[in-house]
Amino acid sequence: MPLDIGILLSACLVGYALGALSFTRFIVHIIAPKTDLRMSACRSRGLPNQCTCTPSARIPPDSSWGQSGGLIGVLDIFKVFLPTLAFRLLFPGQPYHLFTALFAIVGHDWPIYYRFKGGRGISATYGGLLAIDWLGATITSLGGMGSAYFYCATSPIFSQSVCC
């Protein structure tokens, strides 16, 4: 069955529009309203930089910014997971959900709302993979964590410097 161009375009637009929402910016605006992430030393606004790249001089020391990284990561996962799953369930046997996930990741990485300066797409990619194949995404993640643990536990050279 050929793809319907209208559904395909709507899947791409929905994915991009939702992927381009920056929960990092929303949460930082709530926690520290005077913080301007554009003034941060980091080029990426994604989850790995939540605690390390926040301009600490502009955030009060007693703020809960350091504890918001997990929330931002989960929200970034769900902003891709939910529309991808919706298109997968609405159109079974059709690849529309793949386009939704792809364009959500593109929107996360290059959001039009923020002059094409977004995150790295790690959480967004994970959200798309969970909707496409939750078992494969889970096994891959566990395998990666297990191999990193094994590597760090057995490597005398990198155990102190790389594997904190």
mmCIF file with all atom_site columns, C-alpha atoms in Angstrom:
data_model
loop_
_atom_site.group_PDB
_atom_site.id
_atom_site.type_symbol
_atom_site.label_atom_id
_atom_site.label_alt_id
_atom_site.label_comp_id
_atom_site.label_asym_id
_atom_site.label_entity_id
_atom_site.label_seq_id
_atom_site.pdbx_PDB_ins_code
_atom_site.Cartn_x
_atom_site.Cartn_y
_atom_site.Cartn_z
_atom_site.occupancy
_atom_site.B_iso_or_equiv
_atom_site.pdbx_formal_charge
_atom_site.auth_seq_id
_atom_site.auth_comp_id
_atom_site.auth_asym_id
_atom_site.auth_atom_id
_atom_site.pdbx_PDB_model_num
ATOM 1   C CA . MET A 1 1   ? 0.000  0.000  0.000  1.00 0.00 ? 1   MET A CA 1
ATOM 2   C CA . PRO A 1 2   ? 1.542  3.355  -0.996 1.00 0.00 ? 2   PRO A CA 1
ATOM 3   C CA . LEU A 1 3   ? 2.061  6.069  1.571  1.00 0.00 ? 3   LEU A CA 1
ATOM 4   C CA . ASP A 1 4   ? -0.476 8.867  1.803  1.00 0.00 ? 4   ASP A CA 1
ATOM 5   C CA . ILE A 1 5   ? 1.459  12.118 1.320  1.00 0.00 ? 5   ILE A CA 1
ATOM 6   C CA . GLY A 1 6   ? -0.908 14.048 3.615  1.00 0.00 ? 6   GLY A CA 1
ATOM 7   C CA . ILE A 1 7   ? -0.401 11.659 6.503  1.00 0.00 ? 7   ILE A CA 1
ATOM 8   C CA . LEU A 1 8   ? 3.324  11.584 5.845  1.00 0.00 ? 8   LEU A CA 1
ATOM 9   C CA . LEU A 1 9   ? 3.582  15.382 5.921  1.00 0.00 ? 9   LEU A CA 1
ATOM 10  C CA . SER A 1 10  ? 1.475  15.602 9.074  1.00 0.00 ? 10  SER A CA 1
ATOM 11  C CA . ALA A 1 11  ? 3.659  12.941 10.744 1.00 0.00 ? 11  ALA A CA 1
ATOM 12  C CA . CYS A 1 12  ? 6.773  14.954 9.860  1.00 0.00 ? 12  CYS A CA 1
ATOM 13  C CA . LEU A 1 13  ? 5.266  18.261 10.997 1.00 0.00 ? 13  LEU A CA 1
ATOM 14  C CA . VAL A 1 14  ? 3.923  16.868 14.261 1.00 0.00 ? 14  VAL A CA 1
ATOM 15  C CA . GLY A 1 15  ? 7.266  15.226 14.978 1.00 0.00 ? 15  GLY A CA 1
ATOM 16  C CA . TYR A 1 16  ? 9.270  18.356 14.232 1.00 0.00 ? 16  TYR A CA 1
ATOM 17  C CA . ALA A 1 17  ? 6.932  20.707 16.111 1.00 0.00 ? 17  ALA A CA 1
ATOM 18  C CA . LEU A 1 18  ? 6.944  18.585 19.265 1.00 0.00 ? 18  LEU A CA 1
ATOM 19  C CA . GLY A 1 19  ? 10.623 17.714 18.996 1.00 0.00 ? 19  GLY A CA 1
ATOM 20  C CA . ALA A 1 20  ? 11.547 21.381 18.772 1.00 0.00 ? 20  ALA A CA 1
ATOM 21  C CA . LEU A 1 21  ? 10.040 22.128 22.199 1.00 0.00 ? 21  LEU A CA 1
ATOM 22  C CA . SER A 1 22  ? 12.903 22.701 24.624 1.00 0.00 ? 22  SER A CA 1
ATOM 23  C CA . PHE A 1 23  ? 12.077 21.452 28.096 1.00 0.00 ? 23  PHE A CA 1
ATOM 24  C CA . THR A 1 24  ? 15.527 22.590 29.208 1.00 0.00 ? 24  THR A CA 1
ATOM 25  C CA . ARG A 1 25  ? 14.569 26.164 28.490 1.00 0.00 ? 25  ARG A CA 1
ATOM 26  C CA . PHE A 1 26  ? 11.119 25.766 30.075 1.00 0.00 ? 26  PHE A CA 1
ATOM 27  C CA . ILE A 1 27  ? 12.432 24.237 33.304 1.00 0.00 ? 27  ILE A CA 1
ATOM 28  C CA . VAL A 1 28  ? 15.324 26.701 33.621 1.00 0.00 ? 28  VAL A CA 1
ATOM 29  C CA . HIS A 1 29  ? 12.873 29.561 33.106 1.00 0.00 ? 29  HIS A CA 1
ATOM 30  C CA . ILE A 1 30  ? 10.764 28.218 35.969 1.00 0.00 ? 30  ILE A CA 1
ATOM 31  C CA . ILE A 1 31  ? 13.683 27.508 38.334 1.00 0.00 ? 31  ILE A CA 1
ATOM 32  C CA . ALA A 1 32  ? 15.876 30.495 37.525 1.00 0.00 ? 32  ALA A CA 1
ATOM 33  C CA . PRO A 1 33  ? 13.889 33.017 35.457 1.00 0.00 ? 33  PRO A CA 1
ATOM 34  C CA . LYS A 1 34  ? 16.795 35.417 35.011 1.00 0.00 ? 34  LYS A CA 1
ATOM 35  C CA . THR A 1 35  ? 19.106 32.770 33.558 1.00 0.00 ? 35  THR A CA 1
ATOM 36  C CA . ASP A 1 36  ? 19.871 33.129 29.861 1.00 0.00 ? 36  ASP A CA 1
ATOM 37  C CA . LEU A 1 37  ? 21.057 29.817 28.448 1.00 0.00 ? 37  LEU A CA 1
ATOM 38  C CA . ARG A 1 38  ? 22.405 31.598 25.400 1.00 0.00 ? 38  ARG A CA 1
ATOM 39  C CA . MET A 1 39  ? 25.084 33.051 27.665 1.00 0.00 ? 39  MET A CA 1
ATOM 40  C CA . SER A 1 40  ? 26.151 29.581 28.803 1.00 0.00 ? 40  SER A CA 1
ATOM 41  C CA . ALA A 1 41  ? 29.584 28.278 27.905 1.00 0.00 ? 41  ALA A CA 1
ATOM 42  C CA . CYS A 1 42  ? 28.015 25.155 26.441 1.00 0.00 ? 42  CYS A CA 1
ATOM 43  C CA . ARG A 1 43  ? 26.992 24.845 22.842 1.00 0.00 ? 43  ARG A CA 1
ATOM 44  C CA . SER A 1 44  ? 24.417 22.136 23.533 1.00 0.00 ? 44  SER A CA 1
ATOM 45  C CA . ARG A 1 45  ? 21.394 22.458 25.816 1.00 0.00 ? 45  ARG A CA 1
ATOM 46  C CA . GLY A 1 46  ? 20.793 18.734 26.186 1.00 0.00 ? 46  GLY A CA 1
ATOM 47  C CA . LEU A 1 47  ? 20.627 16.443 29.191 1.00 0.00 ? 47  LEU A CA 1
ATOM 48  C CA . PRO A 1 48  ? 24.375 15.727 29.562 1.00 0.00 ? 48  PRO A CA 1
ATOM 49  C CA . ASN A 1 49  ? 24.960 19.440 30.115 1.00 0.00 ? 49  ASN A CA 1
ATOM 50  C CA . GLN A 1 50  ? 22.210 20.156 32.654 1.00 0.00 ? 50  GLN A CA 1
ATOM 51  C CA . CYS A 1 51  ? 24.520 20.317 35.641 1.00 0.00 ? 51  CYS A CA 1
ATOM 52  C CA . THR A 1 52  ? 27.906 20.983 34.084 1.00 0.00 ? 52  THR A CA 1
ATOM 53  C CA . CYS A 1 53  ? 27.183 23.801 31.676 1.00 0.00 ? 53  CYS A CA 1
ATOM 54  C CA . THR A 1 54  ? 24.660 25.927 33.465 1.00 0.00 ? 54  THR A CA 1
ATOM 55  C CA . PRO A 1 55  ? 26.014 29.417 34.008 1.00 0.00 ? 55  PRO A CA 1
ATOM 56  C CA . SER A 1 56  ? 26.299 28.980 37.760 1.00 0.00 ? 56  SER A CA 1
ATOM 57  C CA . ALA A 1 57  ? 26.999 32.640 38.394 1.00 0.00 ? 57  ALA A CA 1
ATOM 58  C CA . ARG A 1 58  ? 23.473 33.447 37.291 1.00 0.00 ? 58  ARG A CA 1
ATOM 59  C CA . ILE A 1 59  ? 21.682 30.704 39.230 1.00 0.00 ? 59  ILE A CA 1
ATOM 60  C CA . PRO A 1 60  ? 21.249 30.995 42.990 1.00 0.00 ? 60  PRO A CA 1
ATOM 61  C CA . PRO A 1 61  ? 23.287 28.336 44.843 1.00 0.00 ? 61  PRO A CA 1
ATOM 62  C CA . ASP A 1 62  ? 20.198 27.088 46.665 1.00 0.00 ? 62  ASP A CA 1
ATOM 63  C CA . SER A 1 63  ? 18.218 26.470 43.453 1.00 0.00 ? 63  SER A CA 1
ATOM 64  C CA . SER A 1 64  ? 17.164 22.968 42.477 1.00 0.00 ? 64  SER A CA 1
ATOM 65  C CA . TRP A 1 65  ? 18.683 23.270 39.000 1.00 0.00 ? 65  TRP A CA 1
ATOM 66  C CA . GLY A 1 66  ? 20.975 20.305 39.592 1.00 0.00 ? 66  GLY A CA 1
ATOM 67  C CA . GLN A 1 67  ? 17.986 18.090 40.378 1.00 0.00 ? 67  GLN A CA 1
ATOM 68  C CA . SER A 1 68  ? 16.021 19.021 37.271 1.00 0.00 ? 68  SER A CA 1
ATOM 69  C CA . GLY A 1 69  ? 18.189 17.169 34.758 1.00 0.00 ? 69  GLY A CA 1
ATOM 70  C CA . GLY A 1 70  ? 16.311 13.903 35.232 1.00 0.00 ? 70  GLY A CA 1
ATOM 71  C CA . LEU A 1 71  ? 12.958 15.592 34.759 1.00 0.00 ? 71  LEU A CA 1
ATOM 72  C CA . ILE A 1 72  ? 14.172 17.284 31.580 1.00 0.00 ? 72  ILE A CA 1
ATOM 73  C CA . GLY A 1 73  ? 15.475 13.985 30.238 1.00 0.00 ? 73  GLY A CA 1
ATOM 74  C CA . VAL A 1 74  ? 12.180 12.199 30.889 1.00 0.00 ? 74  VAL A CA 1
ATOM 75  C CA . LEU A 1 75  ? 10.204 15.029 29.262 1.00 0.00 ? 75  LEU A CA 1
ATOM 76  C CA . ASP A 1 76  ? 12.513 14.933 26.237 1.00 0.00 ? 76  ASP A CA 1
ATOM 77  C CA . ILE A 1 77  ? 11.972 11.187 25.955 1.00 0.00 ? 77  ILE A CA 1
ATOM 78  C CA . PHE A 1 78  ? 8.191  11.521 26.157 1.00 0.00 ? 78  PHE A CA 1
ATOM 79  C CA . LYS A 1 79  ? 7.954  14.366 23.640 1.00 0.00 ? 79  LYS A CA 1
ATOM 80  C CA . VAL A 1 80  ? 9.212  11.928 20.992 1.00 0.00 ? 80  VAL A CA 1
ATOM 81  C CA . PHE A 1 81  ? 7.804  8.698  22.417 1.00 0.00 ? 81  PHE A CA 1
ATOM 82  C CA . LEU A 1 82  ? 4.153  9.784  22.547 1.00 0.00 ? 82  LEU A CA 1
ATOM 83  C CA . PRO A 1 83  ? 3.676  11.081 18.971 1.00 0.00 ? 83  PRO A CA 1
ATOM 84  C CA . THR A 1 84  ? 5.743  8.214  17.560 1.00 0.00 ? 84  THR A CA 1
ATOM 85  C CA . LEU A 1 85  ? 3.633  5.683  19.437 1.00 0.00 ? 85  LEU A CA 1
ATOM 86  C CA . ALA A 1 86  ? 0.438  7.454  18.361 1.00 0.00 ? 86  ALA A CA 1
ATOM 87  C CA . PHE A 1 87  ? 1.348  7.206  14.666 1.00 0.00 ? 87  PHE A CA 1
ATOM 88  C CA . ARG A 1 88  ? 2.461  3.608  15.144 1.00 0.00 ? 88  ARG A CA 1
ATOM 89  C CA . LEU A 1 89  ? -0.881 2.655  16.694 1.00 0.00 ? 89  LEU A CA 1
ATOM 90  C CA . LEU A 1 90  ? -3.026 4.754  14.331 1.00 0.00 ? 90  LEU A CA 1
ATOM 91  C CA . PHE A 1 91  ? -1.394 3.393  11.174 1.00 0.00 ? 91  PHE A CA 1
ATOM 92  C CA . PRO A 1 92  ? -0.197 -0.172 11.838 1.00 0.00 ? 92  PRO A CA 1
ATOM 93  C CA . GLY A 1 93  ? 1.909  -1.659 9.082  1.00 0.00 ? 93  GLY A CA 1
ATOM 94  C CA . GLN A 1 94  ? 2.866  1.778  7.747  1.00 0.00 ? 94  GLN A CA 1
ATOM 95  C CA . PRO A 1 95  ? 6.184  3.542  8.419  1.00 0.00 ? 95  PRO A CA 1
ATOM 96  C CA . TYR A 1 96  ? 4.683  6.916  9.421  1.00 0.00 ? 96  TYR A CA 1
ATOM 97  C CA . HIS A 1 97  ? 5.905  6.502  12.984 1.00 0.00 ? 97  HIS A CA 1
ATOM 98  C CA . LEU A 1 98  ? 9.489  6.267  11.722 1.00 0.00 ? 98  LEU A CA 1
ATOM 99  C CA . PHE A 1 99  ? 9.164  9.656  10.031 1.00 0.00 ? 99  PHE A CA 1
ATOM 100 C CA . THR A 1 100 ? 7.595  11.083 13.188 1.00 0.00 ? 100 THR A CA 1
ATOM 101 C CA . ALA A 1 101 ? 10.537 9.893  15.287 1.00 0.00 ? 101 ALA A CA 1
ATOM 102 C CA . LEU A 1 102 ? 13.108 11.086 12.758 1.00 0.00 ? 102 LEU A CA 1
ATOM 103 C CA . PHE A 1 103 ? 11.627 14.571 12.462 1.00 0.00 ? 103 PHE A CA 1
ATOM 104 C CA . ALA A 1 104 ? 11.172 14.842 16.231 1.00 0.00 ? 104 ALA A CA 1
ATOM 105 C CA . ILE A 1 105 ? 14.889 14.184 16.650 1.00 0.00 ? 105 ILE A CA 1
ATOM 106 C CA . VAL A 1 106 ? 15.667 16.721 13.912 1.00 0.00 ? 106 VAL A CA 1
ATOM 107 C CA . GLY A 1 107 ? 13.397 19.214 15.687 1.00 0.00 ? 107 GLY A CA 1
ATOM 108 C CA . HIS A 1 108 ? 15.151 18.536 18.981 1.00 0.00 ? 108 HIS A CA 1
ATOM 109 C CA . ASP A 1 109 ? 18.584 19.062 17.440 1.00 0.00 ? 109 ASP A CA 1
ATOM 110 C CA . TRP A 1 110 ? 17.687 22.060 15.251 1.00 0.00 ? 110 TRP A CA 1
ATOM 111 C CA . PRO A 1 111 ? 14.577 23.775 16.684 1.00 0.00 ? 111 PRO A CA 1
ATOM 112 C CA . ILE A 1 112 ? 13.172 26.604 14.618 1.00 0.00 ? 112 ILE A CA 1
ATOM 113 C CA . TYR A 1 113 ? 11.844 28.209 17.818 1.00 0.00 ? 113 TYR A CA 1
ATOM 114 C CA . TYR A 1 114 ? 15.387 28.783 19.099 1.00 0.00 ? 114 TYR A CA 1
ATOM 115 C CA . ARG A 1 115 ? 17.261 29.734 15.921 1.00 0.00 ? 115 ARG A CA 1
ATOM 116 C CA . PHE A 1 116 ? 18.249 26.133 15.190 1.00 0.00 ? 116 PHE A CA 1
ATOM 117 C CA . LYS A 1 117 ? 20.305 25.779 18.393 1.00 0.00 ? 117 LYS A CA 1
ATOM 118 C CA . GLY A 1 118 ? 19.115 22.670 20.182 1.00 0.00 ? 118 GLY A CA 1
ATOM 119 C CA . GLY A 1 119 ? 20.334 19.647 22.061 1.00 0.00 ? 119 GLY A CA 1
ATOM 120 C CA . ARG A 1 120 ? 22.265 16.583 21.008 1.00 0.00 ? 120 ARG A CA 1
ATOM 121 C CA . GLY A 1 121 ? 19.225 14.368 20.601 1.00 0.00 ? 121 GLY A CA 1
ATOM 122 C CA . ILE A 1 122 ? 20.206 11.578 22.968 1.00 0.00 ? 122 ILE A CA 1
ATOM 123 C CA . SER A 1 123 ? 16.974 11.570 25.001 1.00 0.00 ? 123 SER A CA 1
ATOM 124 C CA . ALA A 1 124 ? 14.914 12.268 21.891 1.00 0.00 ? 124 ALA A CA 1
ATOM 125 C CA . THR A 1 125 ? 16.502 9.332  20.069 1.00 0.00 ? 125 THR A CA 1
ATOM 126 C CA . TYR A 1 126 ? 15.879 7.088  23.040 1.00 0.00 ? 126 TYR A CA 1
ATOM 127 C CA . GLY A 1 127 ? 12.213 8.146  23.103 1.00 0.00 ? 127 GLY A CA 1
ATOM 128 C CA . GLY A 1 128 ? 11.837 7.293  19.419 1.00 0.00 ? 128 GLY A CA 1
ATOM 129 C CA . LEU A 1 129 ? 13.549 3.935  19.857 1.00 0.00 ? 129 LEU A CA 1
ATOM 130 C CA . LEU A 1 130 ? 11.307 3.076  22.793 1.00 0.00 ? 130 LEU A CA 1
ATOM 131 C CA . ALA A 1 131 ? 8.214  3.670  20.654 1.00 0.00 ? 131 ALA A CA 1
ATOM 132 C CA . ILE A 1 132 ? 9.608  1.777  17.662 1.00 0.00 ? 132 ILE A CA 1
ATOM 133 C CA . ASP A 1 133 ? 10.938 -1.244 19.580 1.00 0.00 ? 133 ASP A CA 1
ATOM 134 C CA . TRP A 1 134 ? 10.869 -0.962 23.361 1.00 0.00 ? 134 TRP A CA 1
ATOM 135 C CA . LEU A 1 135 ? 12.522 -4.334 23.926 1.00 0.00 ? 135 LEU A CA 1
ATOM 136 C CA . GLY A 1 136 ? 15.418 -3.608 21.576 1.00 0.00 ? 136 GLY A CA 1
ATOM 137 C CA . ALA A 1 137 ? 15.958 -0.170 23.130 1.00 0.00 ? 137 ALA A CA 1
ATOM 138 C CA . THR A 1 138 ? 15.941 -1.628 26.640 1.00 0.00 ? 138 THR A CA 1
ATOM 139 C CA . ILE A 1 139 ? 18.307 -4.509 25.845 1.00 0.00 ? 139 ILE A CA 1
ATOM 140 C CA . THR A 1 140 ? 20.682 -2.192 23.986 1.00 0.00 ? 140 THR A CA 1
ATOM 141 C CA . SER A 1 141 ? 20.750 0.252  26.907 1.00 0.00 ? 141 SER A CA 1
ATOM 142 C CA . LEU A 1 142 ? 21.360 -2.496 29.456 1.00 0.00 ? 142 LEU A CA 1
ATOM 143 C CA . GLY A 1 143 ? 24.065 -4.004 27.255 1.00 0.00 ? 143 GLY A CA 1
ATOM 144 C CA . GLY A 1 144 ? 25.770 -0.627 26.924 1.00 0.00 ? 144 GLY A CA 1
ATOM 145 C CA . MET A 1 145 ? 25.671 -0.033 30.657 1.00 0.00 ? 145 MET A CA 1
ATOM 146 C CA . GLY A 1 146 ? 26.951 -3.541 31.339 1.00 0.00 ? 146 GLY A CA 1
ATOM 147 C CA . SER A 1 147 ? 29.838 -3.245 28.900 1.00 0.00 ? 147 SER A CA 1
ATOM 148 C CA . ALA A 1 148 ? 30.777 0.169  30.309 1.00 0.00 ? 148 ALA A CA 1
ATOM 149 C CA . TYR A 1 149 ? 30.740 -1.266 33.827 1.00 0.00 ? 149 TYR A CA 1
ATOM 150 C CA . PHE A 1 150 ? 32.858 -4.239 32.757 1.00 0.00 ? 150 PHE A CA 1
ATOM 151 C CA . TYR A 1 151 ? 35.286 -2.002 30.873 1.00 0.00 ? 151 TYR A CA 1
ATOM 152 C CA . CYS A 1 152 ? 35.687 0.394  33.784 1.00 0.00 ? 152 CYS A CA 1
ATOM 153 C CA . ALA A 1 153 ? 36.017 -2.412 36.326 1.00 0.00 ? 153 ALA A CA 1
ATOM 154 C CA . THR A 1 154 ? 38.713 -4.266 34.364 1.00 0.00 ? 154 THR A CA 1
ATOM 155 C CA . SER A 1 155 ? 40.732 -1.431 32.864 1.00 0.00 ? 155 SER A CA 1
ATOM 156 C CA . PRO A 1 156 ? 43.566 -0.297 35.162 1.00 0.00 ? 156 PRO A CA 1
ATOM 157 C CA . ILE A 1 157 ? 44.424 2.625  32.913 1.00 0.00 ? 157 ILE A CA 1
ATOM 158 C CA . PHE A 1 158 ? 41.025 4.262  32.589 1.00 0.00 ? 158 PHE A CA 1
ATOM 159 C CA . SER A 1 159 ? 39.418 3.264  35.868 1.00 0.00 ? 159 SER A CA 1
ATOM 160 C CA . GLN A 1 160 ? 40.276 6.542  37.596 1.00 0.00 ? 160 GLN A CA 1
ATOM 161 C CA . SER A 1 161 ? 40.323 9.081  34.805 1.00 0.00 ? 161 SER A CA 1
ATOM 162 C CA . VAL A 1 162 ? 37.411 8.107  32.543 1.00 0.00 ? 162 VAL A CA 1
ATOM 163 C CA . CYS A 1 163 ? 35.117 5.909  34.621 1.00 0.00 ? 163 CYS A CA 1
ATOM 164 C CA . CYS A 1 164 ? 34.138 8.149  37.503 1.00 0.00 ? 164 CYS A CA 1
#
